[in-house]
């Protein structure tokens, strides 16, 4: 049986077109050791096949082979080392392909599928090795012109179909994302409970990632960020190697991958379980922005309007806190708020942590629809030594990040299981036994 998303993709492909979708390949880490394999998200969405060196050919107008998989063949001497493979027979039997071939035959067989195609759907620039292979196939097709073959005259990026599909999650996909989010939340709760001054950032990283795996996650969806003190002000700090001091804030940005989908949560909390008044004041400004944006989310709202709302809320707070001179309107007009809030308020979330999907259409910024999933992650960052800022605010880096899915009349917060108001965080940390 063909996967649901593949059937949907096939229905959307125009007559006479053929899509070629390569899967991921092994990537060398060092010596003879590879990075852990992660399948290409488009390929995985369409096929459900999680093995390297595969290519899917989708040809809805082909008389018999509308869906063909090229895979690594089964080989006893290789399977002993790296595990059982789906193989050519399994690709037909278990993954719904009309035909399957050894990947080594791709060069020889691809011209057969492309020979009569009007349009080739292929995304250049993602897989260098395969780009070259495909260019070779196109060249050979051109050389066959006197035999009456000419190959596709038009090449289209399949993202115009596929990534629009990925932008709107199905109910099954939302269920996977609920699980990815709740596992991610469990990791953050465990870290808050375990944190004590004197620990190292990597100890919290280990607790977060241990919890992810223990709850059934495949892996972290991206490198976990655990930054204490000054490091909380570095947006993508992920060396996680320093000691956590009494009085530090700890910012953790970590998410689990489950069923091919990512969670993406940030929480910030005091290492000793009690916010200072300066930390609390900045924290509540960021929390207000996070909650204000979440309250606005519903179908029909522009994605950009959410960022603008966060900028308004944070700019007012920065003026109230004495961190910016002038009025909030001036802070927005002159973009002085960017000294403390220098990133966007959110991004699409799905199979990739920064998921695919356009943020603008030709006309304007994207309008929200049910099934779209994205993050809400305002933040304020004040490294020590920031000009014109009192020392009590130094090394306060705060981001509060939730994952939301747009519903018919609002949104569902997928990451609600991890506390975010000052009182709940302090109570959780007070009641916890600390690291074991
Ligand atoms: N974890 C990366 C981000 O929040 O965008
Ligand atoms: Mn994010
Ligand atoms: Mn994040």
XYZ file of C-alpha atoms and ligand atoms in Angstrom:
443
model
C 0.000 0.000 0.000
C 1.414 3.426 -0.937
C 2.021 5.875 1.934
C -0.718 8.512 2.379
C 1.518 11.520 1.698
C 2.900 9.847 -1.439
C -0.635 9.357 -2.792
C -1.400 12.990 -2.088
C 1.814 14.108 -3.824
C 1.026 11.936 -6.863
C -2.410 13.499 -7.188
C -0.885 16.968 -7.200
C 1.783 16.224 -9.833
C 0.629 17.383 -13.286
C 0.159 14.787 -16.043
C 3.383 13.996 -17.894
C 5.633 14.864 -14.970
C 8.160 12.735 -13.126
C 9.558 13.534 -9.678
C 12.969 12.287 -8.579
C 13.443 12.431 -4.802
C 16.806 11.262 -3.410
C 17.143 10.009 0.147
C 20.034 10.818 2.463
C 23.493 9.274 2.330
C 25.937 8.324 5.052
C 28.168 11.262 6.045
C 31.731 10.589 7.191
C 32.520 11.899 10.690
C 36.198 10.978 10.865
C 38.432 8.032 10.000
C 36.059 5.272 8.953
C 33.209 6.369 11.257
C 30.011 7.965 9.972
C 27.633 10.391 11.670
C 24.426 8.780 12.823
C 22.257 8.468 9.719
C 19.304 10.853 9.407
C 16.957 10.356 6.458
C 16.137 13.276 4.164
C 12.812 14.649 5.394
C 11.083 14.882 1.975
C 12.108 11.329 1.130
C 10.981 10.017 4.513
C 7.630 11.803 4.301
C 6.879 10.212 0.932
C 8.299 6.727 1.431
C 8.612 5.948 5.165
C 11.888 4.202 4.255
C 14.728 4.981 6.674
C 17.812 3.667 4.863
C 20.681 5.471 3.139
C 21.340 5.477 -0.626
C 17.769 5.271 -1.875
C 16.035 7.253 -4.609
C 12.288 7.479 -5.254
C 10.959 8.041 -8.774
C 7.335 9.141 -8.891
C 5.816 8.986 -12.357
C 2.011 9.197 -12.185
C 1.616 8.963 -15.973
C 3.768 5.865 -16.374
C 1.654 2.912 -17.616
C 2.863 0.475 -14.925
C 5.635 1.929 -12.758
C 4.116 4.990 -11.133
C 6.205 4.614 -7.993
C 9.709 3.150 -8.206
C 12.290 2.771 -5.452
C 16.026 2.371 -5.992
C 17.574 0.867 -2.846
C 20.674 -0.878 -1.554
C 20.269 -4.574 -2.307
C 20.410 -7.164 0.437
C 23.925 -8.561 0.858
C 24.713 -11.013 3.599
C 28.348 -9.910 3.949
C 27.305 -6.239 4.493
C 24.207 -6.965 6.586
C 26.426 -8.773 9.130
C 28.065 -5.390 9.846
C 25.299 -2.848 9.471
C 22.013 -4.707 9.884
C 19.248 -6.093 7.728
C 18.145 -4.101 4.707
C 14.792 -3.662 3.075
C 16.255 -4.652 -0.266
C 14.568 -4.720 -3.636
C 11.926 -7.298 -2.646
C 11.101 -5.490 0.621
C 10.699 -2.153 -1.168
C 7.843 -3.647 -3.201
C 6.437 -5.903 -0.484
C 6.570 -3.480 2.505
C 6.779 0.028 1.068
C 4.255 -0.119 -1.760
C 6.600 0.425 -4.730
C 5.366 -0.825 -8.129
C 8.945 -1.807 -8.901
C 12.283 -1.619 -7.134
C 15.866 -1.868 -8.331
C 19.401 -1.969 -7.030
C 20.607 1.637 -6.614
C 23.608 0.670 -8.773
C 21.192 0.486 -11.753
C 19.965 4.059 -11.380
C 22.154 5.545 -14.144
C 21.059 2.849 -16.541
C 17.321 2.945 -15.731
C 16.583 6.605 -14.979
C 16.557 7.640 -18.679
C 13.723 5.153 -19.188
C 11.536 7.040 -16.693
C 12.584 10.519 -17.805
C 12.563 9.873 -21.557
C 8.874 10.689 -22.070
C 8.447 13.183 -19.244
C 7.407 16.770 -20.029
C 8.478 18.075 -16.640
C 11.073 16.914 -14.146
C 10.412 17.718 -10.484
C 13.804 17.826 -8.791
C 15.338 20.050 -6.119
C 18.860 21.068 -7.133
C 21.409 22.163 -4.556
C 20.596 19.718 -1.773
C 22.513 16.592 -2.724
C 25.659 17.546 -4.696
C 26.510 13.990 -5.619
C 23.055 13.307 -6.978
C 22.863 16.671 -8.778
C 25.858 15.568 -10.854
C 24.339 12.163 -11.532
C 21.104 13.741 -12.724
C 22.903 16.238 -14.956
C 24.655 13.228 -16.545
C 21.276 11.572 -17.177
C 19.898 14.742 -18.773
C 22.973 14.987 -21.017
C 22.549 11.426 -22.175
C 18.877 12.025 -22.923
C 19.783 15.009 -25.123
C 22.225 12.841 -27.019
C 19.343 10.482 -27.839
C 17.376 13.164 -29.712
C 17.770 11.441 -33.115
C 16.083 8.342 -31.683
C 13.021 10.469 -30.968
C 13.769 10.904 -27.237
C 14.319 14.336 -25.739
C 13.537 14.201 -22.026
C 11.876 16.846 -19.893
C 11.908 20.416 -21.204
C 10.994 21.927 -17.848
C 12.516 21.444 -14.424
C 10.453 22.419 -11.376
C 11.415 22.428 -7.697
C 9.077 19.868 -6.047
C 9.013 22.032 -2.925
C 6.240 24.057 -4.567
C 4.049 21.002 -3.923
C 5.852 19.060 -1.192
C 6.710 21.865 1.162
C 3.222 23.301 0.948
C 2.046 19.822 2.016
C 4.581 19.731 4.867
C 3.510 23.191 6.057
C 0.033 21.857 6.904
C 0.321 18.883 9.232
C -2.168 16.023 9.078
C -3.897 14.764 12.225
C -1.499 11.792 12.311
C 1.492 14.139 12.053
C 0.110 16.426 14.774
C -0.201 13.398 17.036
C 3.510 12.623 16.468
C 4.339 16.264 17.192
C 2.328 16.133 20.443
C 4.515 13.226 21.494
C 7.752 14.955 20.392
C 6.662 18.017 22.403
C 5.693 16.101 25.536
C 8.985 14.168 25.527
C 10.833 17.468 25.047
C 8.892 18.921 27.982
C 9.854 15.967 30.195
C 13.533 16.642 29.422
C 13.191 20.278 30.511
C 11.328 19.395 33.716
C 14.046 16.856 34.595
C 16.749 19.496 34.084
C 14.962 22.072 36.257
C 14.521 19.474 38.989
C 18.157 18.388 38.869
C 19.856 21.773 38.594
C 22.085 22.929 41.454
C 24.835 25.601 41.446
C 28.227 23.965 40.933
C 27.021 21.519 38.277
C 28.391 21.759 34.760
C 26.254 22.678 31.765
C 26.978 19.287 30.192
C 25.453 17.523 33.195
C 22.123 19.191 32.463
C 22.565 18.411 28.767
C 23.021 14.751 29.710
C 19.890 14.769 31.897
C 17.808 16.379 29.139
C 19.008 13.961 26.457
C 18.812 10.925 28.750
C 15.178 11.803 29.410
C 14.468 12.197 25.679
C 15.848 8.772 24.890
C 14.309 7.135 27.922
C 10.902 8.415 26.778
C 11.379 6.859 23.338
C 12.769 9.758 21.296
C 15.038 8.846 18.388
C 17.558 11.578 19.194
C 17.729 15.312 19.931
C 16.165 17.233 17.034
C 19.166 19.642 17.033
C 22.236 20.204 19.239
C 21.011 21.007 22.759
C 21.833 24.468 24.077
C 22.578 24.676 27.809
C 24.002 28.076 28.700
C 24.503 29.502 32.199
C 25.320 33.110 33.104
C 27.012 34.878 30.170
C 26.386 31.820 27.968
C 22.615 32.319 28.335
C 23.050 35.426 26.175
C 24.604 33.532 23.228
C 21.804 32.512 20.906
C 23.172 29.210 19.580
C 25.731 28.361 22.292
C 26.041 24.577 22.374
C 29.471 23.671 23.673
C 27.805 23.304 27.104
C 31.091 22.991 28.953
C 31.099 25.556 31.748
C 30.302 25.464 35.431
C 26.939 26.804 36.575
C 27.365 29.380 39.352
C 25.030 30.435 42.136
C 23.032 33.407 40.868
C 23.287 32.365 37.203
C 20.315 32.031 34.934
C 20.338 28.792 32.919
C 18.881 28.839 29.404
C 18.107 25.434 27.891
C 16.961 25.177 24.272
C 16.475 21.493 23.511
C 13.943 19.334 21.681
C 13.405 15.675 21.014
C 12.843 14.034 17.643
C 10.064 11.456 17.618
C 8.604 9.648 14.611
C 10.564 11.977 12.310
C 9.159 15.161 13.929
C 10.899 17.745 16.104
C 10.098 19.355 19.420
C 11.752 22.733 20.093
C 11.497 24.163 23.613
C 13.412 26.846 25.464
C 13.095 27.499 29.161
C 15.181 29.779 31.365
C 15.438 29.356 35.132
C 17.657 30.426 38.046
C 20.391 27.916 38.908
C 19.638 28.223 42.640
C 15.856 28.070 42.240
C 15.142 31.777 43.032
C 15.007 34.614 40.484
C 16.666 37.895 41.511
C 14.383 40.906 41.114
C 16.236 42.019 37.932
C 16.053 38.492 36.494
C 12.363 38.273 37.355
C 11.584 41.648 35.781
C 13.214 40.709 32.465
C 11.747 37.194 32.630
C 8.215 38.523 33.036
C 8.671 40.863 30.090
C 9.608 37.924 27.860
C 6.805 35.805 29.299
C 4.295 38.568 28.580
C 5.467 38.643 24.941
C 5.251 34.842 24.685
C 1.711 34.768 26.125
C 0.519 37.802 24.209
C 1.591 36.225 20.903
C 0.003 32.874 21.795
C -3.287 34.643 22.571
C -3.292 36.153 19.046
C -2.857 32.887 17.151
C -5.823 31.799 15.059
C -6.602 31.204 11.379
C -6.559 34.406 9.356
C -3.783 36.132 11.343
C -0.587 37.048 9.481
C 2.570 35.217 10.603
C 4.407 38.552 10.551
C 1.805 40.168 12.843
C 2.949 37.788 15.592
C 6.525 39.031 15.400
C 5.333 42.634 15.324
C 3.311 42.020 18.485
C 6.340 40.527 20.261
C 8.427 43.540 19.206
C 5.750 45.921 20.583
C 5.501 44.095 23.918
C 9.262 43.791 24.382
C 9.958 47.389 23.314
C 7.491 48.714 25.920
C 9.070 46.511 28.579
C 12.591 47.641 27.667
C 11.533 51.278 28.071
C 9.746 50.515 31.390
C 12.847 48.703 32.680
C 15.002 51.722 31.827
C 17.042 49.693 29.344
C 16.018 51.806 26.342
C 15.671 55.575 26.205
C 12.751 57.305 24.464
C 9.304 55.888 23.787
C 8.388 52.337 22.693
C 7.334 53.778 19.313
C 10.814 55.254 18.851
C 12.440 51.949 19.871
C 10.439 50.232 17.110
C 10.941 52.989 14.550
C 14.738 53.088 15.072
C 14.958 49.349 15.769
C 16.910 50.005 18.977
C 15.100 47.033 20.560
C 17.347 44.851 18.366
C 20.198 45.469 20.807
C 18.352 43.043 23.145
C 15.996 41.099 20.820
C 17.829 40.268 17.608
C 15.981 37.228 16.228
C 12.509 36.457 14.893
C 9.710 35.368 17.179
C 9.217 31.958 15.599
C 9.644 29.551 12.713
C 7.758 26.658 11.153
C 8.321 23.395 12.992
C 7.908 19.856 11.677
C 10.211 17.164 10.367
C 13.007 19.755 10.403
C 13.396 22.005 13.414
C 13.481 25.009 11.098
C 10.881 23.446 8.917
C 10.170 24.030 5.255
C 7.406 26.248 3.924
C 7.475 29.771 2.619
C 6.984 32.630 5.041
C 5.785 34.937 2.280
C 3.536 34.297 -0.656
C 3.870 36.537 -3.743
C 1.371 38.924 -2.201
C 2.246 39.129 1.453
C 3.305 37.374 4.648
C 1.714 33.975 5.181
C -1.751 33.884 6.718
C -2.194 31.205 9.395
C -4.333 28.142 8.644
C -5.353 25.165 10.799
C -2.628 22.508 10.911
C 0.323 24.897 10.678
C 2.833 24.307 13.478
C 5.415 26.832 14.605
C 7.375 28.107 17.584
C 6.766 31.199 19.677
C 10.129 32.213 21.125
C 10.638 35.825 22.155
C 13.808 36.568 24.112
C 15.962 39.304 25.633
C 19.748 39.020 25.904
C 21.963 41.307 28.030
C 25.611 40.195 28.156
C 27.881 41.693 30.846
C 29.291 45.028 29.787
C 26.333 46.044 27.616
C 26.535 49.799 27.238
C 24.121 51.970 29.288
C 22.774 49.019 31.260
C 22.972 48.732 35.098
C 25.138 45.818 36.289
C 22.178 44.043 37.949
C 20.962 43.184 34.439
C 24.266 41.730 33.260
C 24.308 38.161 31.950
C 20.554 37.877 31.818
C 19.716 35.889 28.697
C 16.104 34.766 28.535
C 14.153 32.953 25.841
C 10.803 31.256 26.383
C 9.895 28.977 23.487
C 6.698 27.001 22.955
C 5.416 24.921 20.035
C 1.882 25.586 18.824
C -0.473 24.147 16.246
C -3.134 26.374 14.698
C -6.652 24.992 15.299
C -10.047 26.013 13.820
C -10.524 28.780 16.377
C -7.171 29.417 18.044
C -4.198 27.241 18.831
C -3.092 24.272 20.890
C 0.129 24.719 22.866
C 1.950 21.414 22.420
C 4.576 22.258 25.055
C 2.275 23.123 27.945
C 3.720 20.380 30.207
C 6.765 22.414 31.155
C 6.211 25.295 33.603
C 6.965 28.834 32.515
C 5.686 31.335 35.078
C 8.062 32.420 37.843
C 6.089 30.862 40.680
C 5.668 27.445 38.998
C 9.370 27.250 38.115
C 10.444 28.197 41.648
C 7.986 25.733 43.188
C 9.143 22.913 40.909
C 12.785 23.564 41.756
C 12.092 23.915 45.490
C 10.292 20.590 45.652
C 12.937 18.737 43.675
C 15.568 16.486 45.178
C 18.364 17.746 42.907
C 20.793 15.672 40.910
C 21.256 12.050 41.844
N 16.565 25.547 18.578
C 16.764 26.473 17.546
C 15.674 27.428 17.522
O 15.003 27.615 18.507
O 15.375 28.010 16.513
Mn 13.058 27.463 17.694
Mn 14.789 26.307 20.145
